[in-house]
Amino acid sequence: MEIFNEIYGTYYRVVQEILAQKRGLTRQEMTEIVRERGFDESGLHLLPQLMDQWHLMVEQDAGVYAGILKRDWMPVQGILEKRWLKTVLRDPRMGLFLTDDEIAGFERDLGAYDVLFDVDTIWCFDQFRDGDAYLEPGYRARFGLVLQGLEEKRELELEYQVRDGERMTGTFLPFRLEFSQKNDKFRLLCFRKGDLKPFTLNLAKVVDVRVGTRMDVVLPEHKAELVMVTCLVVDHRNAVDRALIHFADYKKKAFRTERENVFELVIYCTRGDLTELVIQILSFGPMMQVLEPASVVGEVKRRLERQLQL
């Protein structure tokens, strides 16, 4: 179950890429693969695990390591995985990435397997109830065009509802799609063509979209609303590993501090997701402490004070 749990994760794919190399690798080369496929801080725990604990990479020559696999990697296709795939197919968001025919085809292929659980089995707390209408045909069509623009790096002609009765139109350069678990909504990070002003648009408020010509510019990092949140993590009960996995969908950096078993974790979060991030940090209890910015420290204190009053 542990291996299956990680099979679609970033760290699993990083390890797979290293083991798939047909030549010996230096530690620096493995670090570059980790940075390219994972995150800057991933090498902190992945490389020692590969060489010293899992023993998947052994030293052949001085400073050169080779994988122990004798055959090419084969995907795991056990019963549990197939049941999980069938469960995921029932997620209403799956229709945003697959056509109805594709979903029906997978359903037929997995007809002999039961789902692990129904969508209604999971009750999400701290989540708004006005999420995106994933099953609404118009939303699916607009989402598909936005996704096409992202994948093919094409401009998007957008009509966007700003407020009641007010709409914004223009040509935008798509940068990335984000999903907020708390808001249950997809957001499009993009730049306005011409002045490259960054925008964050809710997909549900996109009224109309047309795919335009291929983009001929290199987009900068979308930093307009990013807030850098600095925390200390006490490595007790694998808190550092759990934090790196828990915040895997955020851009982040991790550093060792001079204090034993204490790491510094810097998380880059959009301003609109700060409340969600604070809730996630609080779930680590005393193992995580927010150092800055002051606004996030204040929000953590206010929430703790309210809990004490309950």
PDB file of C-alpha atoms in Angstrom:
ATOM      1  CA  MET A   1       0.000   0.000   0.000  1.00  0.00           C
ATOM      2  CA  GLU A   2       2.880   2.372   0.751  1.00  0.00           C
ATOM      3  CA  ILE A   3       4.359   1.984  -2.753  1.00  0.00           C
ATOM      4  CA  PHE A   4       0.948   2.289  -4.415  1.00  0.00           C
ATOM      5  CA  ASN A   5       0.248   5.381  -2.345  1.00  0.00           C
ATOM      6  CA  GLU A   6       3.287   7.083  -3.867  1.00  0.00           C
ATOM      7  CA  ILE A   7       3.047   5.825  -7.432  1.00  0.00           C
ATOM      8  CA  TYR A   8       1.473   8.943  -8.877  1.00  0.00           C
ATOM      9  CA  GLY A   9       3.469  11.304  -6.687  1.00  0.00           C
ATOM     10  CA  THR A  10       6.303  13.567  -7.723  1.00  0.00           C
ATOM     11  CA  TYR A  11       8.858  11.771  -5.564  1.00  0.00           C
ATOM     12  CA  TYR A  12       8.008   8.389  -7.071  1.00  0.00           C
ATOM     13  CA  ARG A  13       8.551   9.766 -10.568  1.00  0.00           C
ATOM     14  CA  VAL A  14      11.848  11.380  -9.547  1.00  0.00           C
ATOM     15  CA  VAL A  15      13.145   8.046  -8.225  1.00  0.00           C
ATOM     16  CA  GLN A  16      11.860   6.289 -11.346  1.00  0.00           C
ATOM     17  CA  GLU A  17      13.773   8.724 -13.568  1.00  0.00           C
ATOM     18  CA  ILE A  18      17.020   8.146 -11.633  1.00  0.00           C
ATOM     19  CA  LEU A  19      16.655   4.355 -11.688  1.00  0.00           C
ATOM     20  CA  ALA A  20      15.823   4.399 -15.423  1.00  0.00           C
ATOM     21  CA  GLN A  21      19.242   5.826 -16.310  1.00  0.00           C
ATOM     22  CA  LYS A  22      21.396   3.281 -18.163  1.00  0.00           C
ATOM     23  CA  ARG A  23      24.660   4.723 -16.872  1.00  0.00           C
ATOM     24  CA  GLY A  24      26.368   5.545 -13.628  1.00  0.00           C
ATOM     25  CA  LEU A  25      25.423   8.838 -12.008  1.00  0.00           C
ATOM     26  CA  THR A  26      27.345  11.157  -9.751  1.00  0.00           C
ATOM     27  CA  ARG A  27      25.600  12.682  -6.771  1.00  0.00           C
ATOM     28  CA  GLN A  28      25.559  16.028  -8.604  1.00  0.00           C
ATOM     29  CA  GLU A  29      23.847  14.444 -11.625  1.00  0.00           C
ATOM     30  CA  MET A  30      21.225  12.859  -9.380  1.00  0.00           C
ATOM     31  CA  THR A  31      20.712  16.229  -7.678  1.00  0.00           C
ATOM     32  CA  GLU A  32      20.101  17.863 -11.076  1.00  0.00           C
ATOM     33  CA  ILE A  33      17.476  15.218 -11.921  1.00  0.00           C
ATOM     34  CA  VAL A  34      15.792  15.839  -8.586  1.00  0.00           C
ATOM     35  CA  ARG A  35      15.736  19.608  -9.192  1.00  0.00           C
ATOM     36  CA  GLU A  36      14.423  19.178 -12.723  1.00  0.00           C
ATOM     37  CA  ARG A  37      11.695  16.659 -11.901  1.00  0.00           C
ATOM     38  CA  GLY A  38      10.917  17.573  -8.303  1.00  0.00           C
ATOM     39  CA  PHE A  39      11.561  20.471  -5.989  1.00  0.00           C
ATOM     40  CA  ASP A  40      14.709  22.198  -4.781  1.00  0.00           C
ATOM     41  CA  GLU A  41      14.437  20.640  -1.349  1.00  0.00           C
ATOM     42  CA  SER A  42      13.553  17.119  -2.559  1.00  0.00           C
ATOM     43  CA  GLY A  43      17.185  15.992  -2.571  1.00  0.00           C
ATOM     44  CA  LEU A  44      17.405  16.589   1.178  1.00  0.00           C
ATOM     45  CA  HIS A  45      15.731  13.293   1.930  1.00  0.00           C
ATOM     46  CA  LEU A  46      15.467  11.462  -1.408  1.00  0.00           C
ATOM     47  CA  LEU A  47      19.168  10.989  -2.144  1.00  0.00           C
ATOM     48  CA  PRO A  48      20.113   9.654   1.329  1.00  0.00           C
ATOM     49  CA  GLN A  49      17.129   7.284   1.118  1.00  0.00           C
ATOM     50  CA  LEU A  50      18.173   6.056  -2.339  1.00  0.00           C
ATOM     51  CA  MET A  51      21.744   5.272  -1.338  1.00  0.00           C
ATOM     52  CA  ASP A  52      21.747   4.539   2.392  1.00  0.00           C
ATOM     53  CA  GLN A  53      18.319   3.213   3.363  1.00  0.00           C
ATOM     54  CA  TRP A  54      16.569   1.788   0.323  1.00  0.00           C
ATOM     55  CA  HIS A  55      19.925   0.736  -1.221  1.00  0.00           C
ATOM     56  CA  LEU A  56      18.507   1.245  -4.717  1.00  0.00           C
ATOM     57  CA  MET A  57      21.682   3.029  -5.865  1.00  0.00           C
ATOM     58  CA  VAL A  58      25.059   1.426  -5.137  1.00  0.00           C
ATOM     59  CA  GLU A  59      28.493   2.923  -5.590  1.00  0.00           C
ATOM     60  CA  GLN A  60      30.303   1.361  -8.578  1.00  0.00           C
ATOM     61  CA  ASP A  61      33.329   3.599  -8.825  1.00  0.00           C
ATOM     62  CA  ALA A  62      34.518   6.460  -6.673  1.00  0.00           C
ATOM     63  CA  GLY A  63      31.582   8.855  -6.518  1.00  0.00           C
ATOM     64  CA  VAL A  64      29.631   7.111  -9.312  1.00  0.00           C
ATOM     65  CA  TYR A  65      26.414   5.264  -8.461  1.00  0.00           C
ATOM     66  CA  ALA A  66      24.275   2.830 -10.478  1.00  0.00           C
ATOM     67  CA  GLY A  67      20.774   1.494  -9.940  1.00  0.00           C
ATOM     68  CA  ILE A  68      20.246  -2.111  -8.851  1.00  0.00           C
ATOM     69  CA  LEU A  69      17.319  -2.778 -11.223  1.00  0.00           C
ATOM     70  CA  LYS A  70      18.107  -5.503 -13.766  1.00  0.00           C
ATOM     71  CA  ARG A  71      15.018  -4.935 -15.902  1.00  0.00           C
ATOM     72  CA  ASP A  72      13.167  -1.911 -17.210  1.00  0.00           C
ATOM     73  CA  TRP A  73      10.548  -0.389 -14.941  1.00  0.00           C
ATOM     74  CA  MET A  74       7.087  -1.876 -15.383  1.00  0.00           C
ATOM     75  CA  PRO A  75       3.954  -0.003 -14.316  1.00  0.00           C
ATOM     76  CA  VAL A  76       2.066  -1.490 -11.389  1.00  0.00           C
ATOM     77  CA  GLN A  77      -1.318  -2.752 -12.517  1.00  0.00           C
ATOM     78  CA  GLY A  78      -2.639  -4.581  -9.523  1.00  0.00           C
ATOM     79  CA  ILE A  79      -6.264  -4.979  -8.508  1.00  0.00           C
ATOM     80  CA  LEU A  80      -5.979  -2.212  -5.941  1.00  0.00           C
ATOM     81  CA  GLU A  81      -4.640   0.218  -8.532  1.00  0.00           C
ATOM     82  CA  LYS A  82      -7.432  -0.606 -10.974  1.00  0.00           C
ATOM     83  CA  ARG A  83     -10.049  -0.111  -8.279  1.00  0.00           C
ATOM     84  CA  TRP A  84      -8.467   3.241  -7.445  1.00  0.00           C
ATOM     85  CA  LEU A  85      -8.460   4.271 -11.128  1.00  0.00           C
ATOM     86  CA  LYS A  86     -12.149   3.399 -11.368  1.00  0.00           C
ATOM     87  CA  THR A  87     -12.796   5.452  -8.232  1.00  0.00           C
ATOM     88  CA  VAL A  88     -10.952   8.448  -9.694  1.00  0.00           C
ATOM     89  CA  LEU A  89     -13.001   8.180 -12.895  1.00  0.00           C
ATOM     90  CA  ARG A  90     -16.117   8.949 -10.807  1.00  0.00           C
ATOM     91  CA  ASP A  91     -14.655  12.312  -9.733  1.00  0.00           C
ATOM     92  CA  PRO A  92     -16.795  15.001 -11.435  1.00  0.00           C
ATOM     93  CA  ARG A  93     -13.615  16.905 -12.333  1.00  0.00           C
ATOM     94  CA  MET A  94     -12.450  14.010 -14.518  1.00  0.00           C
ATOM     95  CA  GLY A  95     -14.790  15.268 -17.255  1.00  0.00           C
ATOM     96  CA  LEU A  96     -12.652  18.388 -17.542  1.00  0.00           C
ATOM     97  CA  PHE A  97      -9.675  16.374 -18.756  1.00  0.00           C
ATOM     98  CA  LEU A  98     -11.290  13.431 -20.564  1.00  0.00           C
ATOM     99  CA  THR A  99     -14.162  13.238 -23.039  1.00  0.00           C
ATOM    100  CA  ASP A 100     -17.321  11.307 -22.212  1.00  0.00           C
ATOM    101  CA  ASP A 101     -16.286   8.625 -24.714  1.00  0.00           C
ATOM    102  CA  GLU A 102     -12.864   8.254 -23.093  1.00  0.00           C
ATOM    103  CA  ILE A 103     -14.418   7.949 -19.638  1.00  0.00           C
ATOM    104  CA  ALA A 104     -16.930   5.378 -20.937  1.00  0.00           C
ATOM    105  CA  GLY A 105     -14.078   3.404 -22.512  1.00  0.00           C
ATOM    106  CA  PHE A 106     -12.117   3.292 -19.266  1.00  0.00           C
ATOM    107  CA  GLU A 107     -15.281   2.328 -17.396  1.00  0.00           C
ATOM    108  CA  ARG A 108     -15.713  -0.644 -19.755  1.00  0.00           C
ATOM    109  CA  ASP A 109     -12.069  -1.670 -19.340  1.00  0.00           C
ATOM    110  CA  LEU A 110     -12.467  -1.542 -15.542  1.00  0.00           C
ATOM    111  CA  GLY A 111     -15.926  -3.113 -15.499  1.00  0.00           C
ATOM    112  CA  ALA A 112     -14.777  -6.127 -13.479  1.00  0.00           C
ATOM    113  CA  TYR A 113     -13.567  -4.014 -10.569  1.00  0.00           C
ATOM    114  CA  ASP A 114     -15.435  -2.229  -7.787  1.00  0.00           C
ATOM    115  CA  VAL A 115     -14.720   1.327  -6.737  1.00  0.00           C
ATOM    116  CA  LEU A 116     -12.891   1.802  -3.435  1.00  0.00           C
ATOM    117  CA  PHE A 117     -15.411   4.401  -2.241  1.00  0.00           C
ATOM    118  CA  ASP A 118     -18.090   6.739  -3.563  1.00  0.00           C
ATOM    119  CA  VAL A 119     -17.579  10.473  -3.882  1.00  0.00           C
ATOM    120  CA  ASP A 120     -20.281  11.015  -1.240  1.00  0.00           C
ATOM    121  CA  THR A 121     -18.264   8.922   1.214  1.00  0.00           C
ATOM    122  CA  ILE A 122     -15.884  11.826   1.825  1.00  0.00           C
ATOM    123  CA  TRP A 123     -17.158  14.889   3.669  1.00  0.00           C
ATOM    124  CA  CYS A 124     -14.855  17.898   3.312  1.00  0.00           C
ATOM    125  CA  PHE A 125     -14.682  20.385   6.174  1.00  0.00           C
ATOM    126  CA  ASP A 126     -13.495  23.991   5.832  1.00  0.00           C
ATOM    127  CA  GLN A 127     -14.589  24.050   2.199  1.00  0.00           C
ATOM    128  CA  PHE A 128     -16.941  26.544   0.551  1.00  0.00           C
ATOM    129  CA  ARG A 129     -20.144  25.053  -0.886  1.00  0.00           C
ATOM    130  CA  ASP A 130     -20.273  27.178  -4.060  1.00  0.00           C
ATOM    131  CA  GLY A 131     -17.620  25.276  -5.996  1.00  0.00           C
ATOM    132  CA  ASP A 132     -17.281  25.271  -9.779  1.00  0.00           C
ATOM    133  CA  ALA A 133     -20.005  23.527 -11.793  1.00  0.00           C
ATOM    134  CA  TYR A 134     -17.803  20.756 -13.168  1.00  0.00           C
ATOM    135  CA  LEU A 135     -20.683  18.925 -14.858  1.00  0.00           C
ATOM    136  CA  GLU A 136     -22.186  21.998 -16.560  1.00  0.00           C
ATOM    137  CA  PRO A 137     -21.580  21.630 -20.346  1.00  0.00           C
ATOM    138  CA  GLY A 138     -20.672  25.290 -20.861  1.00  0.00           C
ATOM    139  CA  TYR A 139     -18.113  25.240 -18.043  1.00  0.00           C
ATOM    140  CA  ARG A 140     -16.580  22.036 -19.423  1.00  0.00           C
ATOM    141  CA  ALA A 141     -16.332  23.536 -22.924  1.00  0.00           C
ATOM    142  CA  ARG A 142     -14.669  26.747 -21.694  1.00  0.00           C
ATOM    143  CA  PHE A 143     -12.334  24.770 -19.429  1.00  0.00           C
ATOM    144  CA  GLY A 144     -11.322  22.612 -22.396  1.00  0.00           C
ATOM    145  CA  LEU A 145     -10.463  25.676 -24.508  1.00  0.00           C
ATOM    146  CA  VAL A 146      -8.402  27.185 -21.678  1.00  0.00           C
ATOM    147  CA  LEU A 147      -6.604  23.863 -21.241  1.00  0.00           C
ATOM    148  CA  GLN A 148      -5.931  23.733 -24.983  1.00  0.00           C
ATOM    149  CA  GLY A 149      -4.456  27.232 -24.856  1.00  0.00           C
ATOM    150  CA  LEU A 150      -2.152  26.206 -22.013  1.00  0.00           C
ATOM    151  CA  GLU A 151      -1.001  22.967 -23.624  1.00  0.00           C
ATOM    152  CA  GLU A 152      -0.445  24.498 -27.059  1.00  0.00           C
ATOM    153  CA  LYS A 153       0.869  27.827 -25.684  1.00  0.00           C
ATOM    154  CA  ARG A 154      -1.751  29.873 -27.509  1.00  0.00           C
ATOM    155  CA  GLU A 155      -3.285  33.243 -26.728  1.00  0.00           C
ATOM    156  CA  LEU A 156      -6.784  33.326 -25.262  1.00  0.00           C
ATOM    157  CA  GLU A 157      -9.473  35.841 -26.163  1.00  0.00           C
ATOM    158  CA  LEU A 158     -11.434  36.097 -22.911  1.00  0.00           C
ATOM    159  CA  GLU A 159     -14.662  37.683 -21.770  1.00  0.00           C
ATOM    160  CA  TYR A 160     -14.693  37.726 -17.963  1.00  0.00           C
ATOM    161  CA  GLN A 161     -17.358  38.732 -15.494  1.00  0.00           C
ATOM    162  CA  VAL A 162     -15.750  41.165 -13.066  1.00  0.00           C
ATOM    163  CA  ARG A 163     -18.820  42.235 -11.090  1.00  0.00           C
ATOM    164  CA  ASP A 164     -22.540  42.023 -11.563  1.00  0.00           C
ATOM    165  CA  GLY A 165     -23.222  43.604 -14.908  1.00  0.00           C
ATOM    166  CA  GLU A 166     -19.575  44.409 -15.626  1.00  0.00           C
ATOM    167  CA  ARG A 167     -17.378  42.407 -17.932  1.00  0.00           C
ATOM    168  CA  MET A 168     -13.737  42.578 -18.959  1.00  0.00           C
ATOM    169  CA  THR A 169     -12.544  41.518 -22.385  1.00  0.00           C
ATOM    170  CA  GLY A 170      -9.074  41.178 -23.830  1.00  0.00           C
ATOM    171  CA  THR A 171      -6.291  38.947 -25.041  1.00  0.00           C
ATOM    172  CA  PHE A 172      -4.521  36.999 -22.282  1.00  0.00           C
ATOM    173  CA  LEU A 173      -1.491  34.739 -22.240  1.00  0.00           C
ATOM    174  CA  PRO A 174      -2.214  31.598 -20.149  1.00  0.00           C
ATOM    175  CA  PHE A 175       0.442  30.684 -17.579  1.00  0.00           C
ATOM    176  CA  ARG A 176      -0.928  27.963 -15.278  1.00  0.00           C
ATOM    177  CA  LEU A 177      -4.131  26.441 -13.919  1.00  0.00           C
ATOM    178  CA  GLU A 178      -4.507  26.144 -10.156  1.00  0.00           C
ATOM    179  CA  PHE A 179      -7.091  24.348  -8.038  1.00  0.00           C
ATOM    180  CA  SER A 180      -8.114  25.499  -4.564  1.00  0.00           C
ATOM    181  CA  GLN A 181      -9.287  22.645  -2.360  1.00  0.00           C
ATOM    182  CA  LYS A 182     -10.810  25.113   0.099  1.00  0.00           C
ATOM    183  CA  ASN A 183     -12.734  27.102  -2.518  1.00  0.00           C
ATOM    184  CA  ASP A 184     -13.388  24.066  -4.746  1.00  0.00           C
ATOM    185  CA  LYS A 185     -12.567  26.210  -7.755  1.00  0.00           C
ATOM    186  CA  PHE A 186     -10.091  26.316 -10.621  1.00  0.00           C
ATOM    187  CA  ARG A 187      -8.169  29.522 -11.295  1.00  0.00           C
ATOM    188  CA  LEU A 188      -6.240  30.602 -14.371  1.00  0.00           C
ATOM    189  CA  LEU A 189      -2.990  32.481 -13.832  1.00  0.00           C
ATOM    190  CA  CYS A 190      -2.325  34.562 -16.929  1.00  0.00           C
ATOM    191  CA  PHE A 191      -0.867  37.788 -18.255  1.00  0.00           C
ATOM    192  CA  ARG A 192      -2.622  40.474 -20.247  1.00  0.00           C
ATOM    193  CA  LYS A 193      -1.094  40.755 -23.705  1.00  0.00           C
ATOM    194  CA  GLY A 194       0.597  44.063 -24.292  1.00  0.00           C
ATOM    195  CA  ASP A 195       1.676  45.113 -20.806  1.00  0.00           C
ATOM    196  CA  LEU A 196       2.139  41.570 -19.340  1.00  0.00           C
ATOM    197  CA  LYS A 197       0.149  42.565 -16.252  1.00  0.00           C
ATOM    198  CA  PRO A 198      -0.521  39.390 -14.222  1.00  0.00           C
ATOM    199  CA  PHE A 199      -4.111  38.301 -13.574  1.00  0.00           C
ATOM    200  CA  THR A 200      -5.709  35.492 -11.568  1.00  0.00           C
ATOM    201  CA  LEU A 201      -9.108  34.609 -13.047  1.00  0.00           C
ATOM    202  CA  ASN A 202     -11.748  32.245 -11.668  1.00  0.00           C
ATOM    203  CA  LEU A 203     -12.711  29.745 -14.378  1.00  0.00           C
ATOM    204  CA  ALA A 204     -16.347  29.951 -13.294  1.00  0.00           C
ATOM    205  CA  LYS A 205     -16.417  33.663 -14.188  1.00  0.00           C
ATOM    206  CA  VAL A 206     -15.049  33.174 -17.701  1.00  0.00           C
ATOM    207  CA  VAL A 207     -18.097  33.934 -19.853  1.00  0.00           C
ATOM    208  CA  ASP A 208     -16.545  33.236 -23.247  1.00  0.00           C
ATOM    209  CA  VAL A 209     -13.155  32.108 -24.524  1.00  0.00           C
ATOM    210  CA  ARG A 210     -11.593  31.639 -27.930  1.00  0.00           C
ATOM    211  CA  VAL A 211      -8.196  30.116 -28.649  1.00  0.00           C
ATOM    212  CA  GLY A 212      -5.921  32.445 -30.634  1.00  0.00           C
ATOM    213  CA  THR A 213      -2.488  32.326 -32.228  1.00  0.00           C
ATOM    214  CA  ARG A 214       0.620  30.785 -30.710  1.00  0.00           C
ATOM    215  CA  MET A 215       2.392  32.911 -28.108  1.00  0.00           C
ATOM    216  CA  ASP A 216       5.702  34.396 -29.216  1.00  0.00           C
ATOM    217  CA  VAL A 217       6.919  35.639 -25.824  1.00  0.00           C
ATOM    218  CA  VAL A 218       8.607  33.977 -22.862  1.00  0.00           C
ATOM    219  CA  LEU A 219       6.374  34.562 -19.849  1.00  0.00           C
ATOM    220  CA  PRO A 220       7.920  35.729 -16.566  1.00  0.00           C
ATOM    221  CA  GLU A 221       7.166  34.070 -13.226  1.00  0.00           C
ATOM    222  CA  HIS A 222       3.624  34.865 -12.088  1.00  0.00           C
ATOM    223  CA  LYS A 223       4.580  36.538  -8.794  1.00  0.00           C
ATOM    224  CA  ALA A 224       1.951  39.233  -8.453  1.00  0.00           C
ATOM    225  CA  GLU A 225       0.105  37.704  -5.544  1.00  0.00           C
ATOM    226  CA  LEU A 226       2.713  35.324  -4.150  1.00  0.00           C
ATOM    227  CA  VAL A 227       3.383  35.671  -0.429  1.00  0.00           C
ATOM    228  CA  MET A 228       6.487  34.090   1.110  1.00  0.00           C
ATOM    229  CA  VAL A 229       5.604  32.323   4.377  1.00  0.00           C
ATOM    230  CA  THR A 230       8.573  31.252   6.506  1.00  0.00           C
ATOM    231  CA  CYS A 231       8.118  28.478   9.071  1.00  0.00           C
ATOM    232  CA  LEU A 232      10.205  26.357  11.407  1.00  0.00           C
ATOM    233  CA  VAL A 233       9.501  22.616  11.384  1.00  0.00           C
ATOM    234  CA  VAL A 234      10.576  20.387  14.268  1.00  0.00           C
ATOM    235  CA  ASP A 235      11.475  16.988  12.837  1.00  0.00           C
ATOM    236  CA  HIS A 236       9.545  14.941  15.392  1.00  0.00           C
ATOM    237  CA  ARG A 237       7.486  11.952  14.219  1.00  0.00           C
ATOM    238  CA  ASN A 238       8.673  12.575  10.613  1.00  0.00           C
ATOM    239  CA  ALA A 239       7.159  16.048  10.627  1.00  0.00           C
ATOM    240  CA  VAL A 240       9.590  17.309   7.966  1.00  0.00           C
ATOM    241  CA  ASP A 241       8.755  14.476   5.540  1.00  0.00           C
ATOM    242  CA  ARG A 242       5.057  14.919   6.212  1.00  0.00           C
ATOM    243  CA  ALA A 243       5.296  18.693   5.668  1.00  0.00           C
ATOM    244  CA  LEU A 244       7.174  18.317   2.367  1.00  0.00           C
ATOM    245  CA  ILE A 245       4.522  15.903   1.116  1.00  0.00           C
ATOM    246  CA  HIS A 246       1.605  17.877   2.561  1.00  0.00           C
ATOM    247  CA  PHE A 247       2.727  21.117   0.905  1.00  0.00           C
ATOM    248  CA  ALA A 248       3.869  19.426  -2.308  1.00  0.00           C
ATOM    249  CA  ASP A 249       1.548  21.563  -4.443  1.00  0.00           C
ATOM    250  CA  TYR A 250       3.199  24.781  -3.253  1.00  0.00           C
ATOM    251  CA  LYS A 251       6.508  26.163  -4.494  1.00  0.00           C
ATOM    252  CA  LYS A 252       8.784  25.938  -1.475  1.00  0.00           C
ATOM    253  CA  LYS A 253      12.338  25.659  -0.192  1.00  0.00           C
ATOM    254  CA  ALA A 254      13.690  23.831   2.853  1.00  0.00           C
ATOM    255  CA  PHE A 255      16.892  24.434   4.779  1.00  0.00           C
ATOM    256  CA  ARG A 256      18.639  22.840   7.732  1.00  0.00           C
ATOM    257  CA  THR A 257      19.115  25.223  10.652  1.00  0.00           C
ATOM    258  CA  GLU A 258      21.851  25.224  13.266  1.00  0.00           C
ATOM    259  CA  ARG A 259      19.356  23.776  15.769  1.00  0.00           C
ATOM    260  CA  GLU A 260      19.242  19.994  15.884  1.00  0.00           C
ATOM    261  CA  ASN A 261      16.180  18.483  14.155  1.00  0.00           C
ATOM    262  CA  VAL A 262      14.805  21.917  13.242  1.00  0.00           C
ATOM    263  CA  PHE A 263      14.327  22.861   9.574  1.00  0.00           C
ATOM    264  CA  GLU A 264      13.273  26.118   7.954  1.00  0.00           C
ATOM    265  CA  LEU A 265      10.527  25.803   5.369  1.00  0.00           C
ATOM    266  CA  VAL A 266       9.705  28.693   3.010  1.00  0.00           C
ATOM    267  CA  ILE A 267       6.357  28.327   1.235  1.00  0.00           C
ATOM    268  CA  TYR A 268       5.274  30.562  -1.653  1.00  0.00           C
ATOM    269  CA  CYS A 269       1.512  30.975  -1.532  1.00  0.00           C
ATOM    270  CA  THR A 270      -0.927  33.118  -3.488  1.00  0.00           C
ATOM    271  CA  ARG A 271      -2.587  35.764  -1.319  1.00  0.00           C
ATOM    272  CA  GLY A 272      -5.994  34.269  -1.974  1.00  0.00           C
ATOM    273  CA  ASP A 273      -4.899  30.905  -0.537  1.00  0.00           C
ATOM    274  CA  LEU A 274      -3.347  32.201   2.698  1.00  0.00           C
ATOM    275  CA  THR A 275      -6.332  31.198   4.837  1.00  0.00           C
ATOM    276  CA  GLU A 276      -6.164  27.668   3.430  1.00  0.00           C
ATOM    277  CA  LEU A 277      -2.415  27.559   4.094  1.00  0.00           C
ATOM    278  CA  VAL A 278      -2.870  28.712   7.713  1.00  0.00           C
ATOM    279  CA  ILE A 279      -5.401  25.929   8.312  1.00  0.00           C
ATOM    280  CA  GLN A 280      -2.961  23.385   6.872  1.00  0.00           C
ATOM    281  CA  ILE A 281      -0.082  24.703   9.014  1.00  0.00           C
ATOM    282  CA  LEU A 282      -2.214  24.524  12.165  1.00  0.00           C
ATOM    283  CA  SER A 283      -2.881  20.849  11.447  1.00  0.00           C
ATOM    284  CA  PHE A 284       0.789  20.190  12.311  1.00  0.00           C
ATOM    285  CA  GLY A 285       0.271  21.485  15.857  1.00  0.00           C
ATOM    286  CA  PRO A 286       3.466  22.403  17.754  1.00  0.00           C
ATOM    287  CA  MET A 287       5.648  20.855  15.036  1.00  0.00           C
ATOM    288  CA  MET A 288       5.339  24.018  12.878  1.00  0.00           C
ATOM    289  CA  GLN A 289       5.870  27.655  13.824  1.00  0.00           C
ATOM    290  CA  VAL A 290       5.252  30.575  11.461  1.00  0.00           C
ATOM    291  CA  LEU A 291       7.993  33.216  11.603  1.00  0.00           C
ATOM    292  CA  GLU A 292       6.801  35.672   8.955  1.00  0.00           C
ATOM    293  CA  PRO A 293       5.049  37.580   7.479  1.00  0.00           C
ATOM    294  CA  ALA A 294       3.451  39.295  10.475  1.00  0.00           C
ATOM    295  CA  SER A 295      -0.030  39.089   8.922  1.00  0.00           C
ATOM    296  CA  VAL A 296       0.116  35.275   8.788  1.00  0.00           C
ATOM    297  CA  VAL A 297       1.587  35.077  12.314  1.00  0.00           C
ATOM    298  CA  GLY A 298      -1.330  37.238  13.503  1.00  0.00           C
ATOM    299  CA  GLU A 299      -3.879  35.021  11.737  1.00  0.00           C
ATOM    300  CA  VAL A 300      -2.393  31.901  13.374  1.00  0.00           C
ATOM    301  CA  LYS A 301      -2.603  33.567  16.815  1.00  0.00           C
ATOM    302  CA  ARG A 302      -6.211  34.695  16.242  1.00  0.00           C
ATOM    303  CA  ARG A 303      -7.290  31.192  15.253  1.00  0.00           C
ATOM    304  CA  LEU A 304      -5.530  29.626  18.248  1.00  0.00           C
ATOM    305  CA  GLU A 305      -7.140  32.156  20.602  1.00  0.00           C
ATOM    306  CA  ARG A 306     -10.589  31.340  19.192  1.00  0.00           C
ATOM    307  CA  GLN A 307      -9.930  27.639  19.715  1.00  0.00           C
ATOM    308  CA  LEU A 308      -8.952  28.286  23.344  1.00  0.00           C
ATOM    309  CA  GLN A 309     -12.239  30.101  23.899  1.00  0.00           C
ATOM    310  CA  LEU A 310     -14.318  27.164  22.691  1.00  0.00           C
TER     311      LEU A 310
END
